Structures are given as structure tokens and as C-alpha cells.
Amino acid sequence: MWIGNGDGTFRDPKDYKTGRRPLGVSFADFNNDSLPDLLVINGEGDSFTTLLGNGDATFQPGKDSGADASPNFGAAHDFDGDHIADVAIVNLQSTDLSILFGRGDGTFHYPPRNYRTRNGPFAVASYRVSADNMEEPGLVTADNGAGSVSVFLHHGRKGQASAAGRAGE
């Protein structure tokens, strides 16, 4: 991690141990302390690593959690409305989108809730969608092997989601 000095330069980097072949990184607050934490997707070993922030631009040692076959990219969001960050991961080999619900301490419930995507999901992004006069979390996967994207909409309860549509076929 490179921390800025505020003048366009950086301090010496600090390395943090993760799983094998880290592929993607994103920030969220996984333990509800209002500090940024890191999510690292590990391309080998079917896992991801969370590093809880200390509030001073440093992180605690990482905690590895299980993922599905060949995780490729992840996004964090509160997908079930409990005010705890959850993780959505696309899995290149299984062609699934996996959602792991957060416990509020940097760990996640396992096994994940899996949703089928098109062939070769490569990336995922979360967003807020307005539906039925409410804002709900949604997910979009870039399905590289199919040349399409899959859109998933939340249905207001834990584990309730569906593919709303696919584009680009």
C-alpha cells in the first residue's frame, strides 16, 4: 500500500500478506467501526482476504475466507439490509456469482449463496437501483466468455435475488 504525503509523493510502501495470486481489491467497512477495510480476491486457493483497517492507514493481518471455484473479482455492499457489508464474488470456473453475508467482524457466512451467470464471469460491480419506490442493491457481472452482462436485482430479503436481464448476446 502506498500512502500519499499530500504533495504528490508517496511514503515507502507497506506490504500485507494475502492469499495466492491476488487479483482484485476494493474497500468497505466490514466490522462497522467506520474505518475502511480491504477486500482482496485471491485467484488461487479459492479464497478472499479481508484486512481490517486501524484508522491510521495501516491494516491488521488478513483473514482468509472460502470462496467458490476460481474467484476473479469482488464487490462489497450491504446486500441484505442488515447494515453489515457483504461480499459478491464472480467465479470464473464455476460461472457463478457468489454472495457471502457479513457477520460484522470481518468474517462471512459460508457456504455462499450462488447465482448462475453467463459463461466466464470476469468482473462484478454493485449499485443502488430504485424500484417500487425503494432503493435496493443490485449487481452487474461482465460475462467475458459470453460477451454479455448479467443484471441481478435484490428482492428485499436475505438470499432473494434474480437475474433481471442480460445484454450483449
Tab-separated table of N, CA and C in Angstrom:
chain	number	residue	atom	x	y	z
A	1	MET	N	0.841	-1.154	0.000
A	1	MET	CA	0.000	0.000	0.000
A	1	MET	C	0.896	1.229	0.000
A	2	TRP	N	0.562	2.159	-0.872
A	2	TRP	CA	1.295	3.416	-0.979
A	2	TRP	C	0.433	4.517	-0.358
A	3	ILE	N	0.933	5.174	0.672
A	3	ILE	CA	0.216	6.247	1.351
A	3	ILE	C	0.755	7.581	0.843
A	4	GLY	N	-0.155	8.477	0.474
A	4	GLY	CA	0.250	9.778	-0.038
A	4	GLY	C	0.754	10.705	1.053
A	5	ASN	N	1.701	11.572	0.684
A	5	ASN	CA	2.227	12.590	1.594
A	5	ASN	C	1.465	13.903	1.486
A	6	GLY	N	0.525	14.000	0.550
A	6	GLY	CA	-0.243	15.223	0.378
A	6	GLY	C	0.388	16.218	-0.577
A	7	ASP	N	1.536	15.863	-1.145
A	7	ASP	CA	2.215	16.773	-2.066
A	7	ASP	C	2.504	16.114	-3.418
A	8	GLY	N	1.799	15.024	-3.709
A	8	GLY	CA	2.011	14.309	-4.962
A	8	GLY	C	3.066	13.224	-4.865
A	9	THR	N	3.664	13.045	-3.692
A	9	THR	CA	4.637	11.975	-3.474
A	9	THR	C	4.051	10.954	-2.501
A	10	PHE	N	4.745	9.839	-2.360
A	10	PHE	CA	4.248	8.757	-1.514
A	10	PHE	C	5.306	8.308	-0.518
A	11	ARG	N	4.835	7.795	0.610
A	11	ARG	CA	5.718	7.158	1.587
A	11	ARG	C	6.190	5.825	1.010
A	12	ASP	N	7.173	5.225	1.669
A	12	ASP	CA	7.591	3.883	1.275
A	12	ASP	C	6.405	2.933	1.412
A	13	PRO	N	6.278	1.975	0.499
A	13	PRO	CA	5.107	1.089	0.541
A	13	PRO	C	5.143	0.131	1.727
A	14	LYS	N	3.961	-0.265	2.143
A	14	LYS	CA	3.785	-1.278	3.186
A	14	LYS	C	3.101	-2.462	2.531
A	15	ASP	N	3.688	-3.647	2.650
A	15	ASP	CA	3.122	-4.864	2.078
A	15	ASP	C	2.306	-5.599	3.127
A	16	TYR	N	1.208	-6.212	2.676
A	16	TYR	CA	0.343	-7.014	3.535
A	16	TYR	C	0.171	-8.383	2.906
A	17	LYS	N	0.234	-9.412	3.718
A	17	LYS	CA	0.091	-10.785	3.234
A	17	LYS	C	-1.372	-11.062	2.885
A	18	THR	N	-1.571	-11.677	1.717
A	18	THR	CA	-2.899	-12.111	1.271
A	18	THR	C	-2.785	-13.567	0.849
A	19	GLY	N	-3.820	-14.073	0.224
A	19	GLY	CA	-3.759	-15.404	-0.363
A	19	GLY	C	-2.935	-15.371	-1.642
A	20	ARG	N	-2.913	-16.496	-2.337
A	20	ARG	CA	-2.111	-16.606	-3.560
A	20	ARG	C	-2.780	-15.904	-4.743
A	21	ARG	N	-1.970	-15.240	-5.523
A	21	ARG	CA	-2.362	-14.567	-6.767
A	21	ARG	C	-3.504	-13.574	-6.560
A	22	PRO	N	-3.282	-12.524	-5.765
A	22	PRO	CA	-4.343	-11.532	-5.572
A	22	PRO	C	-4.705	-10.872	-6.901
A	23	LEU	N	-6.010	-10.784	-7.161
A	23	LEU	CA	-6.490	-10.270	-8.449
A	23	LEU	C	-7.210	-8.937	-8.350
A	24	GLY	N	-8.002	-8.747	-7.336
A	24	GLY	CA	-8.807	-7.541	-7.235
A	24	GLY	C	-8.856	-7.045	-5.811
A	25	VAL	N	-8.996	-5.724	-5.656
A	25	VAL	CA	-9.035	-5.098	-4.340
A	25	VAL	C	-10.177	-4.098	-4.315
A	26	SER	N	-10.898	-4.041	-3.206
A	26	SER	CA	-11.888	-2.991	-3.003
A	26	SER	C	-11.967	-2.665	-1.518
A	27	PHE	N	-12.570	-1.532	-1.207
A	27	PHE	CA	-12.709	-1.065	0.170
A	27	PHE	C	-14.152	-1.183	0.623
A	28	ALA	N	-14.347	-1.453	1.899
A	28	ALA	CA	-15.656	-1.417	2.555
A	28	ALA	C	-15.384	-1.395	4.051
A	29	ASP	N	-16.428	-1.209	4.839
A	29	ASP	CA	-16.315	-1.295	6.295
A	29	ASP	C	-16.936	-2.616	6.717
A	30	PHE	N	-16.107	-3.630	6.945
A	30	PHE	CA	-16.599	-4.974	7.230
A	30	PHE	C	-16.890	-5.232	8.702
A	31	ASN	N	-16.475	-4.322	9.599
A	31	ASN	CA	-16.727	-4.548	11.025
A	31	ASN	C	-17.425	-3.375	11.703
A	32	ASN	N	-18.049	-2.511	10.930
A	32	ASN	CA	-18.881	-1.411	11.434
A	32	ASN	C	-18.173	-0.498	12.425
A	33	ASP	N	-16.899	-0.211	12.172
A	33	ASP	CA	-16.182	0.737	13.019
A	33	ASP	C	-15.939	2.062	12.297
A	34	SER	N	-16.568	2.237	11.132
A	34	SER	CA	-16.465	3.442	10.301
A	34	SER	C	-15.066	3.668	9.733
A	35	LEU	N	-14.246	2.609	9.706
A	35	LEU	CA	-12.913	2.692	9.117
A	35	LEU	C	-12.868	1.841	7.855
A	36	PRO	N	-12.127	2.286	6.830
A	36	PRO	CA	-12.044	1.481	5.609
A	36	PRO	C	-11.245	0.195	5.834
A	37	ASP	N	-11.807	-0.899	5.356
A	37	ASP	CA	-11.167	-2.206	5.371
A	37	ASP	C	-10.923	-2.622	3.928
A	38	LEU	N	-10.065	-3.606	3.718
A	38	LEU	CA	-9.726	-4.071	2.376
A	38	LEU	C	-10.304	-5.446	2.102
A	39	LEU	N	-10.780	-5.632	0.888
A	39	LEU	CA	-11.193	-6.928	0.362
A	39	LEU	C	-10.234	-7.266	-0.774
A	40	VAL	N	-9.591	-8.426	-0.688
A	40	VAL	CA	-8.658	-8.872	-1.726
A	40	VAL	C	-9.129	-10.221	-2.242
A	41	ILE	N	-9.363	-10.323	-3.545
A	41	ILE	CA	-9.768	-11.585	-4.160
A	41	ILE	C	-8.507	-12.345	-4.553
A	42	ASN	N	-8.413	-13.595	-4.105
A	42	ASN	CA	-7.242	-14.433	-4.376
A	42	ASN	C	-7.561	-15.402	-5.504
A	43	GLY	N	-6.832	-15.299	-6.607
A	43	GLY	CA	-7.097	-16.105	-7.793
A	43	GLY	C	-6.777	-17.573	-7.641
A	44	GLU	N	-5.933	-17.931	-6.693
A	44	GLU	CA	-5.630	-19.338	-6.426
A	44	GLU	C	-6.012	-19.647	-4.987
A	45	GLY	N	-6.416	-20.884	-4.753
A	45	GLY	CA	-6.777	-21.289	-3.410
A	45	GLY	C	-8.236	-21.067	-3.079
A	46	ASP	N	-9.023	-20.583	-4.048
A	46	ASP	CA	-10.467	-20.398	-3.856
A	46	ASP	C	-10.764	-19.653	-2.563
A	47	SER	N	-10.192	-18.451	-2.421
A	47	SER	CA	-10.381	-17.682	-1.195
A	47	SER	C	-10.341	-16.188	-1.478
A	48	PHE	N	-10.707	-15.431	-0.450
A	48	PHE	CA	-10.501	-13.990	-0.454
A	48	PHE	C	-9.998	-13.602	0.929
A	49	THR	N	-9.363	-12.446	1.010
A	49	THR	CA	-8.769	-11.978	2.253
A	49	THR	C	-9.378	-10.641	2.625
A	50	THR	N	-9.741	-10.473	3.893
A	50	THR	CA	-10.156	-9.171	4.401
A	50	THR	C	-9.098	-8.688	5.386
A	51	LEU	N	-8.751	-7.422	5.259
A	51	LEU	CA	-7.802	-6.783	6.165
A	51	LEU	C	-8.533	-5.619	6.819
A	52	LEU	N	-8.688	-5.672	8.129
A	52	LEU	CA	-9.420	-4.640	8.854
A	52	LEU	C	-8.521	-3.435	9.096
A	53	GLY	N	-9.075	-2.244	8.825
A	53	GLY	CA	-8.314	-1.014	8.970
A	53	GLY	C	-8.136	-0.600	10.417
A	54	ASN	N	-6.985	0.014	10.705
A	54	ASN	CA	-6.683	0.508	12.051
A	54	ASN	C	-7.006	1.986	12.223
A	55	GLY	N	-7.349	2.676	11.140
A	55	GLY	CA	-7.667	4.091	11.222
A	55	GLY	C	-6.477	5.008	11.017
A	56	ASP	N	-5.299	4.436	10.813
A	56	ASP	CA	-4.089	5.231	10.609
A	56	ASP	C	-3.396	4.859	9.299
A	57	ALA	N	-4.176	4.395	8.332
A	57	ALA	CA	-3.685	3.960	7.016
A	57	ALA	C	-2.895	2.664	7.105
A	58	THR	N	-3.063	1.909	8.184
A	58	THR	CA	-2.481	0.573	8.290
A	58	THR	C	-3.615	-0.421	8.504
A	59	PHE	N	-3.291	-1.700	8.342
A	59	PHE	CA	-4.300	-2.749	8.435
A	59	PHE	C	-3.817	-3.882	9.324
A	60	GLN	N	-4.770	-4.558	9.958
A	60	GLN	CA	-4.469	-5.744	10.746
A	60	GLN	C	-4.120	-6.890	9.798
A	61	PRO	N	-3.479	-7.942	10.307
A	61	PRO	CA	-3.217	-9.102	9.449
A	61	PRO	C	-4.514	-9.626	8.834
A	62	GLY	N	-4.425	-10.091	7.599
A	62	GLY	CA	-5.599	-10.530	6.856
A	62	GLY	C	-6.225	-11.801	7.389
A	63	LYS	N	-7.548	-11.911	7.161
A	63	LYS	CA	-8.306	-13.123	7.464
A	63	LYS	C	-8.761	-13.714	6.138
A	64	ASP	N	-8.390	-14.955	5.869
A	64	ASP	CA	-8.826	-15.626	4.647
A	64	ASP	C	-10.180	-16.274	4.860
A	65	SER	N	-11.023	-16.191	3.847
A	65	SER	CA	-12.341	-16.824	3.855
A	65	SER	C	-12.494	-17.636	2.584
A	66	GLY	N	-13.298	-18.683	2.640
A	66	GLY	CA	-13.521	-19.541	1.488
A	66	GLY	C	-14.371	-18.873	0.429
A	67	ALA	N	-14.060	-19.182	-0.820
A	67	ALA	CA	-14.830	-18.707	-1.968
A	67	ALA	C	-15.116	-19.906	-2.860
A	68	ASP	N	-15.824	-19.683	-3.954
A	68	ASP	CA	-16.148	-20.748	-4.894
A	68	ASP	C	-14.958	-20.959	-5.837
A	69	ALA	N	-15.158	-21.725	-6.893
A	69	ALA	CA	-14.074	-22.108	-7.807
A	69	ALA	C	-13.577	-20.924	-8.630
A	70	SER	N	-12.301	-20.626	-8.512
A	70	SER	CA	-11.607	-19.586	-9.280
A	70	SER	C	-12.230	-18.201	-9.126
A	71	PRO	N	-12.221	-17.646	-7.903
A	71	PRO	CA	-12.731	-16.286	-7.747
A	71	PRO	C	-11.891	-15.320	-8.572
A	72	ASN	N	-12.558	-14.348	-9.179
A	72	ASN	CA	-11.868	-13.462	-10.100
A	72	ASN	C	-11.946	-11.998	-9.703
A	73	PHE	N	-13.081	-11.563	-9.174
A	73	PHE	CA	-13.278	-10.156	-8.853
A	73	PHE	C	-14.373	-10.069	-7.810
A	74	GLY	N	-14.340	-9.042	-6.976
A	74	GLY	CA	-15.344	-8.911	-5.930
A	74	GLY	C	-15.806	-7.484	-5.743
A	75	ALA	N	-16.965	-7.354	-5.115
A	75	ALA	CA	-17.528	-6.062	-4.754
A	75	ALA	C	-18.181	-6.207	-3.389
A	76	ALA	N	-18.130	-5.150	-2.605
A	76	ALA	CA	-18.730	-5.169	-1.273
A	76	ALA	C	-19.901	-4.204	-1.213
A	77	HIS	N	-20.938	-4.610	-0.502
A	77	HIS	CA	-22.151	-3.803	-0.358
A	77	HIS	C	-23.009	-4.488	0.701
A	78	ASP	N	-23.942	-3.784	1.290
A	78	ASP	CA	-24.909	-4.411	2.195
A	78	ASP	C	-26.052	-4.941	1.336
A	79	PHE	N	-25.984	-6.218	0.985
A	79	PHE	CA	-26.972	-6.803	0.079
A	79	PHE	C	-28.238	-7.266	0.778
A	80	ASP	N	-28.217	-7.434	2.104
A	80	ASP	CA	-29.395	-7.963	2.796
A	80	ASP	C	-30.032	-6.979	3.774
A	81	GLY	N	-29.581	-5.733	3.798
A	81	GLY	CA	-30.236	-4.703	4.590
A	81	GLY	C	-29.989	-4.761	6.084
A	82	ASP	N	-28.952	-5.479	6.530
A	82	ASP	CA	-28.683	-5.567	7.967
A	82	ASP	C	-27.604	-4.582	8.426
A	83	HIS	N	-27.189	-3.673	7.554
A	83	HIS	CA	-26.179	-2.649	7.832
A	83	HIS	C	-24.791	-3.241	8.068
A	84	ILE	N	-24.546	-4.428	7.524
A	84	ILE	CA	-23.244	-5.083	7.577
A	84	ILE	C	-22.816	-5.356	6.138
A	85	ALA	N	-21.581	-4.999	5.805
A	85	ALA	CA	-21.092	-5.202	4.438
A	85	ALA	C	-20.998	-6.688	4.106
A	86	ASP	N	-21.501	-7.032	2.941
A	86	ASP	CA	-21.440	-8.384	2.396
A	86	ASP	C	-20.492	-8.357	1.197
A	87	VAL	N	-20.183	-9.528	0.657
A	87	VAL	CA	-19.254	-9.624	-0.465
A	87	VAL	C	-19.915	-10.386	-1.611
A	88	ALA	N	-19.793	-9.852	-2.818
A	88	ALA	CA	-20.215	-10.548	-4.037
A	88	ALA	C	-18.957	-10.841	-4.846
A	89	ILE	N	-18.814	-12.099	-5.261
A	89	ILE	CA	-17.619	-12.529	-5.985
A	89	ILE	C	-18.036	-13.282	-7.240
A	90	VAL	N	-17.421	-12.947	-8.378
A	90	VAL	CA	-17.629	-13.746	-9.584
A	90	VAL	C	-16.549	-14.813	-9.641
A	91	ASN	N	-16.977	-16.013	-10.050
A	91	ASN	CA	-16.105	-17.184	-10.073
A	91	ASN	C	-15.968	-17.667	-11.505
A	92	LEU	N	-14.798	-17.488	-12.058
A	92	LEU	CA	-14.555	-17.762	-13.469
A	92	LEU	C	-14.819	-19.211	-13.842
A	93	GLN	N	-14.396	-20.153	-13.014
A	93	GLN	CA	-14.526	-21.565	-13.359
A	93	GLN	C	-15.950	-22.092	-13.189
A	94	SER	N	-16.623	-21.701	-12.121
A	94	SER	CA	-17.966	-22.236	-11.874
A	94	SER	C	-19.054	-21.437	-12.576
A	95	THR	N	-18.727	-20.289	-13.132
A	95	THR	CA	-19.654	-19.351	-13.772
A	95	THR	C	-20.744	-18.876	-12.824
A	96	ASP	N	-20.444	-18.809	-11.534
A	96	ASP	CA	-21.398	-18.331	-10.536
A	96	ASP	C	-21.029	-16.944	-10.037
A	97	LEU	N	-22.043	-16.260	-9.545
A	97	LEU	CA	-21.894	-15.075	-8.717
A	97	LEU	C	-22.187	-15.553	-7.304
A	98	SER	N	-21.226	-15.427	-6.399
A	98	SER	CA	-21.396	-15.872	-5.016
A	98	SER	C	-21.570	-14.669	-4.110
A	99	ILE	N	-22.569	-14.732	-3.228
A	99	ILE	CA	-22.748	-13.698	-2.215
A	99	ILE	C	-22.495	-14.331	-0.858
A	100	LEU	N	-21.566	-13.734	-0.115
A	100	LEU	CA	-21.257	-14.164	1.244
A	100	LEU	C	-21.699	-13.050	2.182
A	101	PHE	N	-22.578	-13.380	3.108
A	101	PHE	CA	-23.149	-12.385	4.009
A	101	PHE	C	-22.209	-12.143	5.186
A	102	GLY	N	-21.951	-10.862	5.472
A	102	GLY	CA	-21.025	-10.480	6.526
A	102	GLY	C	-21.589	-10.719	7.913
A	103	ARG	N	-20.676	-10.983	8.845
A	103	ARG	CA	-21.040	-11.168	10.256
A	103	ARG	C	-20.817	-9.891	11.070
A	104	GLY	N	-20.158	-8.896	10.482
A	104	GLY	CA	-19.888	-7.652	11.190
A	104	GLY	C	-18.560	-7.630	11.910
A	105	ASP	N	-17.750	-8.681	11.731
A	105	ASP	CA	-16.440	-8.746	12.378
A	105	ASP	C	-15.318	-9.019	11.378
A	106	GLY	N	-15.607	-8.861	10.101
A	106	GLY	CA	-14.618	-9.137	9.063
A	106	GLY	C	-14.640	-10.565	8.571
A	107	THR	N	-15.570	-11.390	9.076
A	107	THR	CA	-15.743	-12.756	8.587
A	107	THR	C	-17.117	-12.864	7.931
A	108	PHE	N	-17.351	-13.993	7.252
A	108	PHE	CA	-18.544	-14.134	6.427
A	108	PHE	C	-19.156	-15.511	6.596
A	109	HIS	N	-20.469	-15.570	6.429
A	109	HIS	CA	-21.177	-16.852	6.491
A	109	HIS	C	-20.806	-17.693	5.270
A	110	TYR	N	-20.570	-18.967	5.501
A	110	TYR	CA	-20.222	-19.902	4.438
A	110	TYR	C	-21.090	-21.131	4.614
A	111	PRO	N	-21.614	-21.741	3.568
A	111	PRO	CA	-21.296	-21.518	2.159
A	111	PRO	C	-22.008	-20.285	1.600
A	112	PRO	N	-21.533	-19.821	0.449
A	112	PRO	CA	-22.150	-18.652	-0.171
A	112	PRO	C	-23.487	-18.987	-0.820
A	113	ARG	N	-24.247	-17.940	-1.093
A	113	ARG	CA	-25.462	-18.056	-1.908
A	113	ARG	C	-25.006	-17.838	-3.343
A	114	ASN	N	-25.216	-18.815	-4.221
A	114	ASN	CA	-24.726	-18.743	-5.597
A	114	ASN	C	-25.851	-18.469	-6.583
A	115	TYR	N	-25.533	-17.652	-7.574
A	115	TYR	CA	-26.448	-17.324	-8.666
A	115	TYR	C	-25.714	-17.574	-9.977
A	116	ARG	N	-26.368	-18.188	-10.919
A	116	ARG	CA	-25.770	-18.533	-12.211
A	116	ARG	C	-25.662	-17.285	-13.086
A	117	THR	N	-24.497	-17.119	-13.707
A	117	THR	CA	-24.289	-16.062	-14.697
A	117	THR	C	-24.108	-16.732	-16.054
A	118	ARG	N	-23.783	-15.941	-17.046
A	118	ARG	CA	-23.424	-16.499	-18.342
A	118	ARG	C	-21.999	-17.032	-18.245
A	119	ASN	N	-21.489	-17.547	-19.312
A	119	ASN	CA	-20.155	-18.141	-19.346
A	119	ASN	C	-19.056	-17.112	-19.072
A	120	GLY	N	-18.133	-17.446	-18.184
A	120	GLY	CA	-16.941	-16.646	-17.948
A	120	GLY	C	-17.146	-15.326	-17.249
A	121	PRO	N	-17.811	-15.294	-16.073
A	121	PRO	CA	-17.939	-14.007	-15.381
A	121	PRO	C	-16.559	-13.498	-14.979
A	122	PHE	N	-16.264	-12.273	-15.360
A	122	PHE	CA	-14.920	-11.741	-15.176
A	122	PHE	C	-14.861	-10.632	-14.131
A	123	ALA	N	-15.909	-9.823	-14.041
A	123	ALA	CA	-15.919	-8.697	-13.106
A	123	ALA	C	-17.329	-8.492	-12.582
A	124	VAL	N	-17.439	-7.812	-11.441
A	124	VAL	CA	-18.737	-7.519	-10.836
A	124	VAL	C	-18.699	-6.106	-10.259
A	125	ALA	N	-19.837	-5.422	-10.340
A	125	ALA	CA	-19.987	-4.099	-9.740
A	125	ALA	C	-21.327	-4.050	-9.026
A	126	SER	N	-21.363	-3.361	-7.895
A	126	SER	CA	-22.628	-3.184	-7.180
A	126	SER	C	-23.132	-1.764	-7.416
A	127	TYR	N	-24.428	-1.590	-7.270
A	127	TYR	CA	-25.047	-0.291	-7.472
A	127	TYR	C	-26.357	-0.253	-6.703
A	128	ARG	N	-26.940	0.930	-6.594
A	128	ARG	CA	-28.255	1.100	-5.970
A	128	ARG	C	-29.257	1.334	-7.090
A	129	VAL	N	-30.348	0.601	-7.064
A	129	VAL	CA	-31.374	0.750	-8.088
A	129	VAL	C	-32.679	1.141	-7.406
A	130	SER	N	-33.409	2.054	-8.018
A	130	SER	CA	-34.713	2.447	-7.490
A	130	SER	C	-35.779	1.582	-8.123
A	131	ALA	N	-36.512	0.863	-7.283
A	131	ALA	CA	-37.592	0.002	-7.756
A	131	ALA	C	-38.686	-0.011	-6.705
A	132	ASP	N	-39.914	0.074	-7.126
A	132	ASP	CA	-41.051	0.034	-6.206
A	132	ASP	C	-40.914	1.070	-5.096
A	133	ASN	N	-40.492	2.285	-5.445
A	133	ASN	CA	-40.333	3.389	-4.505
A	133	ASN	C	-39.320	3.113	-3.401
A	134	MET	N	-38.398	2.186	-3.626
A	134	MET	CA	-37.352	1.877	-2.654
A	134	MET	C	-36.020	1.784	-3.386
A	135	GLU	N	-34.949	2.048	-2.667
A	135	GLU	CA	-33.624	1.804	-3.228
A	135	GLU	C	-33.150	0.453	-2.752
A	136	GLU	N	-32.740	-0.379	-3.690
A	136	GLU	CA	-32.276	-1.728	-3.385
A	136	GLU	C	-30.907	-1.933	-4.020
A	137	PRO	N	-30.086	-2.798	-3.424
A	137	PRO	CA	-28.803	-3.095	-4.055
A	137	PRO	C	-28.985	-3.957	-5.290
A	138	GLY	N	-28.148	-3.739	-6.260
A	138	GLY	CA	-28.132	-4.565	-7.455
A	138	GLY	C	-26.697	-4.894	-7.815
A	139	LEU	N	-26.532	-5.861	-8.695
A	139	LEU	CA	-25.209	-6.289	-9.142
A	139	LEU	C	-25.215	-6.457	-10.649
A	140	VAL	N	-24.096	-6.164	-11.271
A	140	VAL	CA	-23.902	-6.409	-12.692
A	140	VAL	C	-22.616	-7.210	-12.837
A	141	THR	N	-22.679	-8.308	-13.597
A	141	THR	CA	-21.474	-9.080	-13.887
A	141	THR	C	-21.122	-8.916	-15.356
A	142	ALA	N	-19.832	-8.799	-15.633
A	142	ALA	CA	-19.329	-8.788	-17.007
A	142	ALA	C	-18.963	-10.223	-17.342
A	143	ASP	N	-19.735	-10.831	-18.237
A	143	ASP	CA	-19.575	-12.245	-18.577
A	143	ASP	C	-18.726	-12.359	-19.838
A	144	ASN	N	-17.426	-12.345	-19.631
A	144	ASN	CA	-16.445	-12.288	-20.707
A	144	ASN	C	-16.603	-13.430	-21.707
A	145	GLY	N	-16.831	-14.647	-21.224
A	145	GLY	CA	-16.945	-15.805	-22.103
A	145	GLY	C	-18.192	-15.791	-22.964
A	146	ALA	N	-19.220	-15.044	-22.544
A	146	ALA	CA	-20.473	-14.989	-23.292
A	146	ALA	C	-20.630	-13.688	-24.067
A	147	GLY	N	-19.754	-12.722	-23.837
A	147	GLY	CA	-19.894	-11.429	-24.499
A	147	GLY	C	-21.148	-10.704	-24.060
A	148	SER	N	-21.469	-10.782	-22.754
A	148	SER	CA	-22.691	-10.167	-22.251
A	148	SER	C	-22.482	-9.684	-20.825
A	149	VAL	N	-23.482	-8.991	-20.297
A	149	VAL	CA	-23.529	-8.642	-18.884
A	149	VAL	C	-24.803	-9.222	-18.298
A	150	SER	N	-24.750	-9.599	-17.025
A	150	SER	CA	-25.931	-10.082	-16.310
A	150	SER	C	-26.257	-9.087	-15.212
A	151	VAL	N	-27.535	-8.740	-15.076
A	151	VAL	CA	-28.003	-7.796	-14.069
A	151	VAL	C	-28.809	-8.563	-13.034
A	152	PHE	N	-28.456	-8.400	-11.764
A	152	PHE	CA	-29.151	-9.069	-10.664
A	152	PHE	C	-29.787	-8.017	-9.775
A	153	LEU	N	-31.057	-8.210	-9.455
A	153	LEU	CA	-31.787	-7.291	-8.589
A	153	LEU	C	-32.131	-7.983	-7.281
A	154	HIS	N	-32.074	-7.223	-6.198
A	154	HIS	CA	-32.399	-7.712	-4.861
A	154	HIS	C	-33.918	-7.675	-4.678
A	155	HIS	N	-34.446	-8.587	-3.872
A	155	HIS	CA	-35.887	-8.631	-3.636
A	155	HIS	C	-36.270	-8.349	-2.195
A	156	GLY	N	-35.399	-7.679	-1.429
A	156	GLY	CA	-35.767	-7.212	-0.107
A	156	GLY	C	-35.523	-8.164	1.041
A	157	ARG	N	-35.160	-9.405	0.792
A	157	ARG	CA	-34.895	-10.352	1.876
A	157	ARG	C	-33.578	-11.053	1.623
A	158	LYS	N	-32.950	-11.486	2.699
A	158	LYS	CA	-31.662	-12.169	2.609
A	158	LYS	C	-31.762	-13.353	1.663
A	159	GLY	N	-30.854	-13.388	0.683
A	159	GLY	CA	-30.807	-14.512	-0.242
A	159	GLY	C	-31.813	-14.442	-1.370
A	160	GLN	N	-32.549	-13.348	-1.486
A	160	GLN	CA	-33.554	-13.225	-2.532
A	160	GLN	C	-33.040	-12.311	-3.636
A	161	ALA	N	-32.656	-12.886	-4.743
A	161	ALA	CA	-32.197	-12.112	-5.896
A	161	ALA	C	-32.522	-12.896	-7.144
A	162	SER	N	-32.555	-12.203	-8.259
A	162	SER	CA	-32.791	-12.896	-9.519
A	162	SER	C	-32.076	-12.155	-10.630
A	163	ALA	N	-31.813	-12.874	-11.705
A	163	ALA	CA	-31.235	-12.254	-12.888
A	163	ALA	C	-32.339	-11.466	-13.568
A	164	ALA	N	-32.163	-10.153	-13.647
A	164	ALA	CA	-33.186	-9.298	-14.230
A	164	ALA	C	-33.069	-9.228	-15.736
A	165	GLY	N	-31.900	-9.486	-16.257
A	165	GLY	CA	-31.728	-9.428	-17.695
A	165	GLY	C	-30.285	-9.590	-18.091
A	166	ARG	N	-30.107	-9.812	-19.368
A	166	ARG	CA	-28.765	-9.961	-19.918
A	166	ARG	C	-28.695	-9.139	-21.197
A	167	ALA	N	-27.537	-8.531	-21.419
A	167	ALA	CA	-27.368	-7.707	-22.611
A	167	ALA	C	-26.108	-8.115	-23.345
A	168	GLY	N	-26.110	-7.917	-24.648
A	168	GLY	CA	-24.908	-8.090	-25.440
A	168	GLY	C	-24.731	-9.438	-26.089
A	169	GLU	N	-25.718	-10.300	-26.039
A	169	GLU	CA	-25.545	-11.639	-26.598
A	169	GLU	C	-25.480	-11.613	-28.101
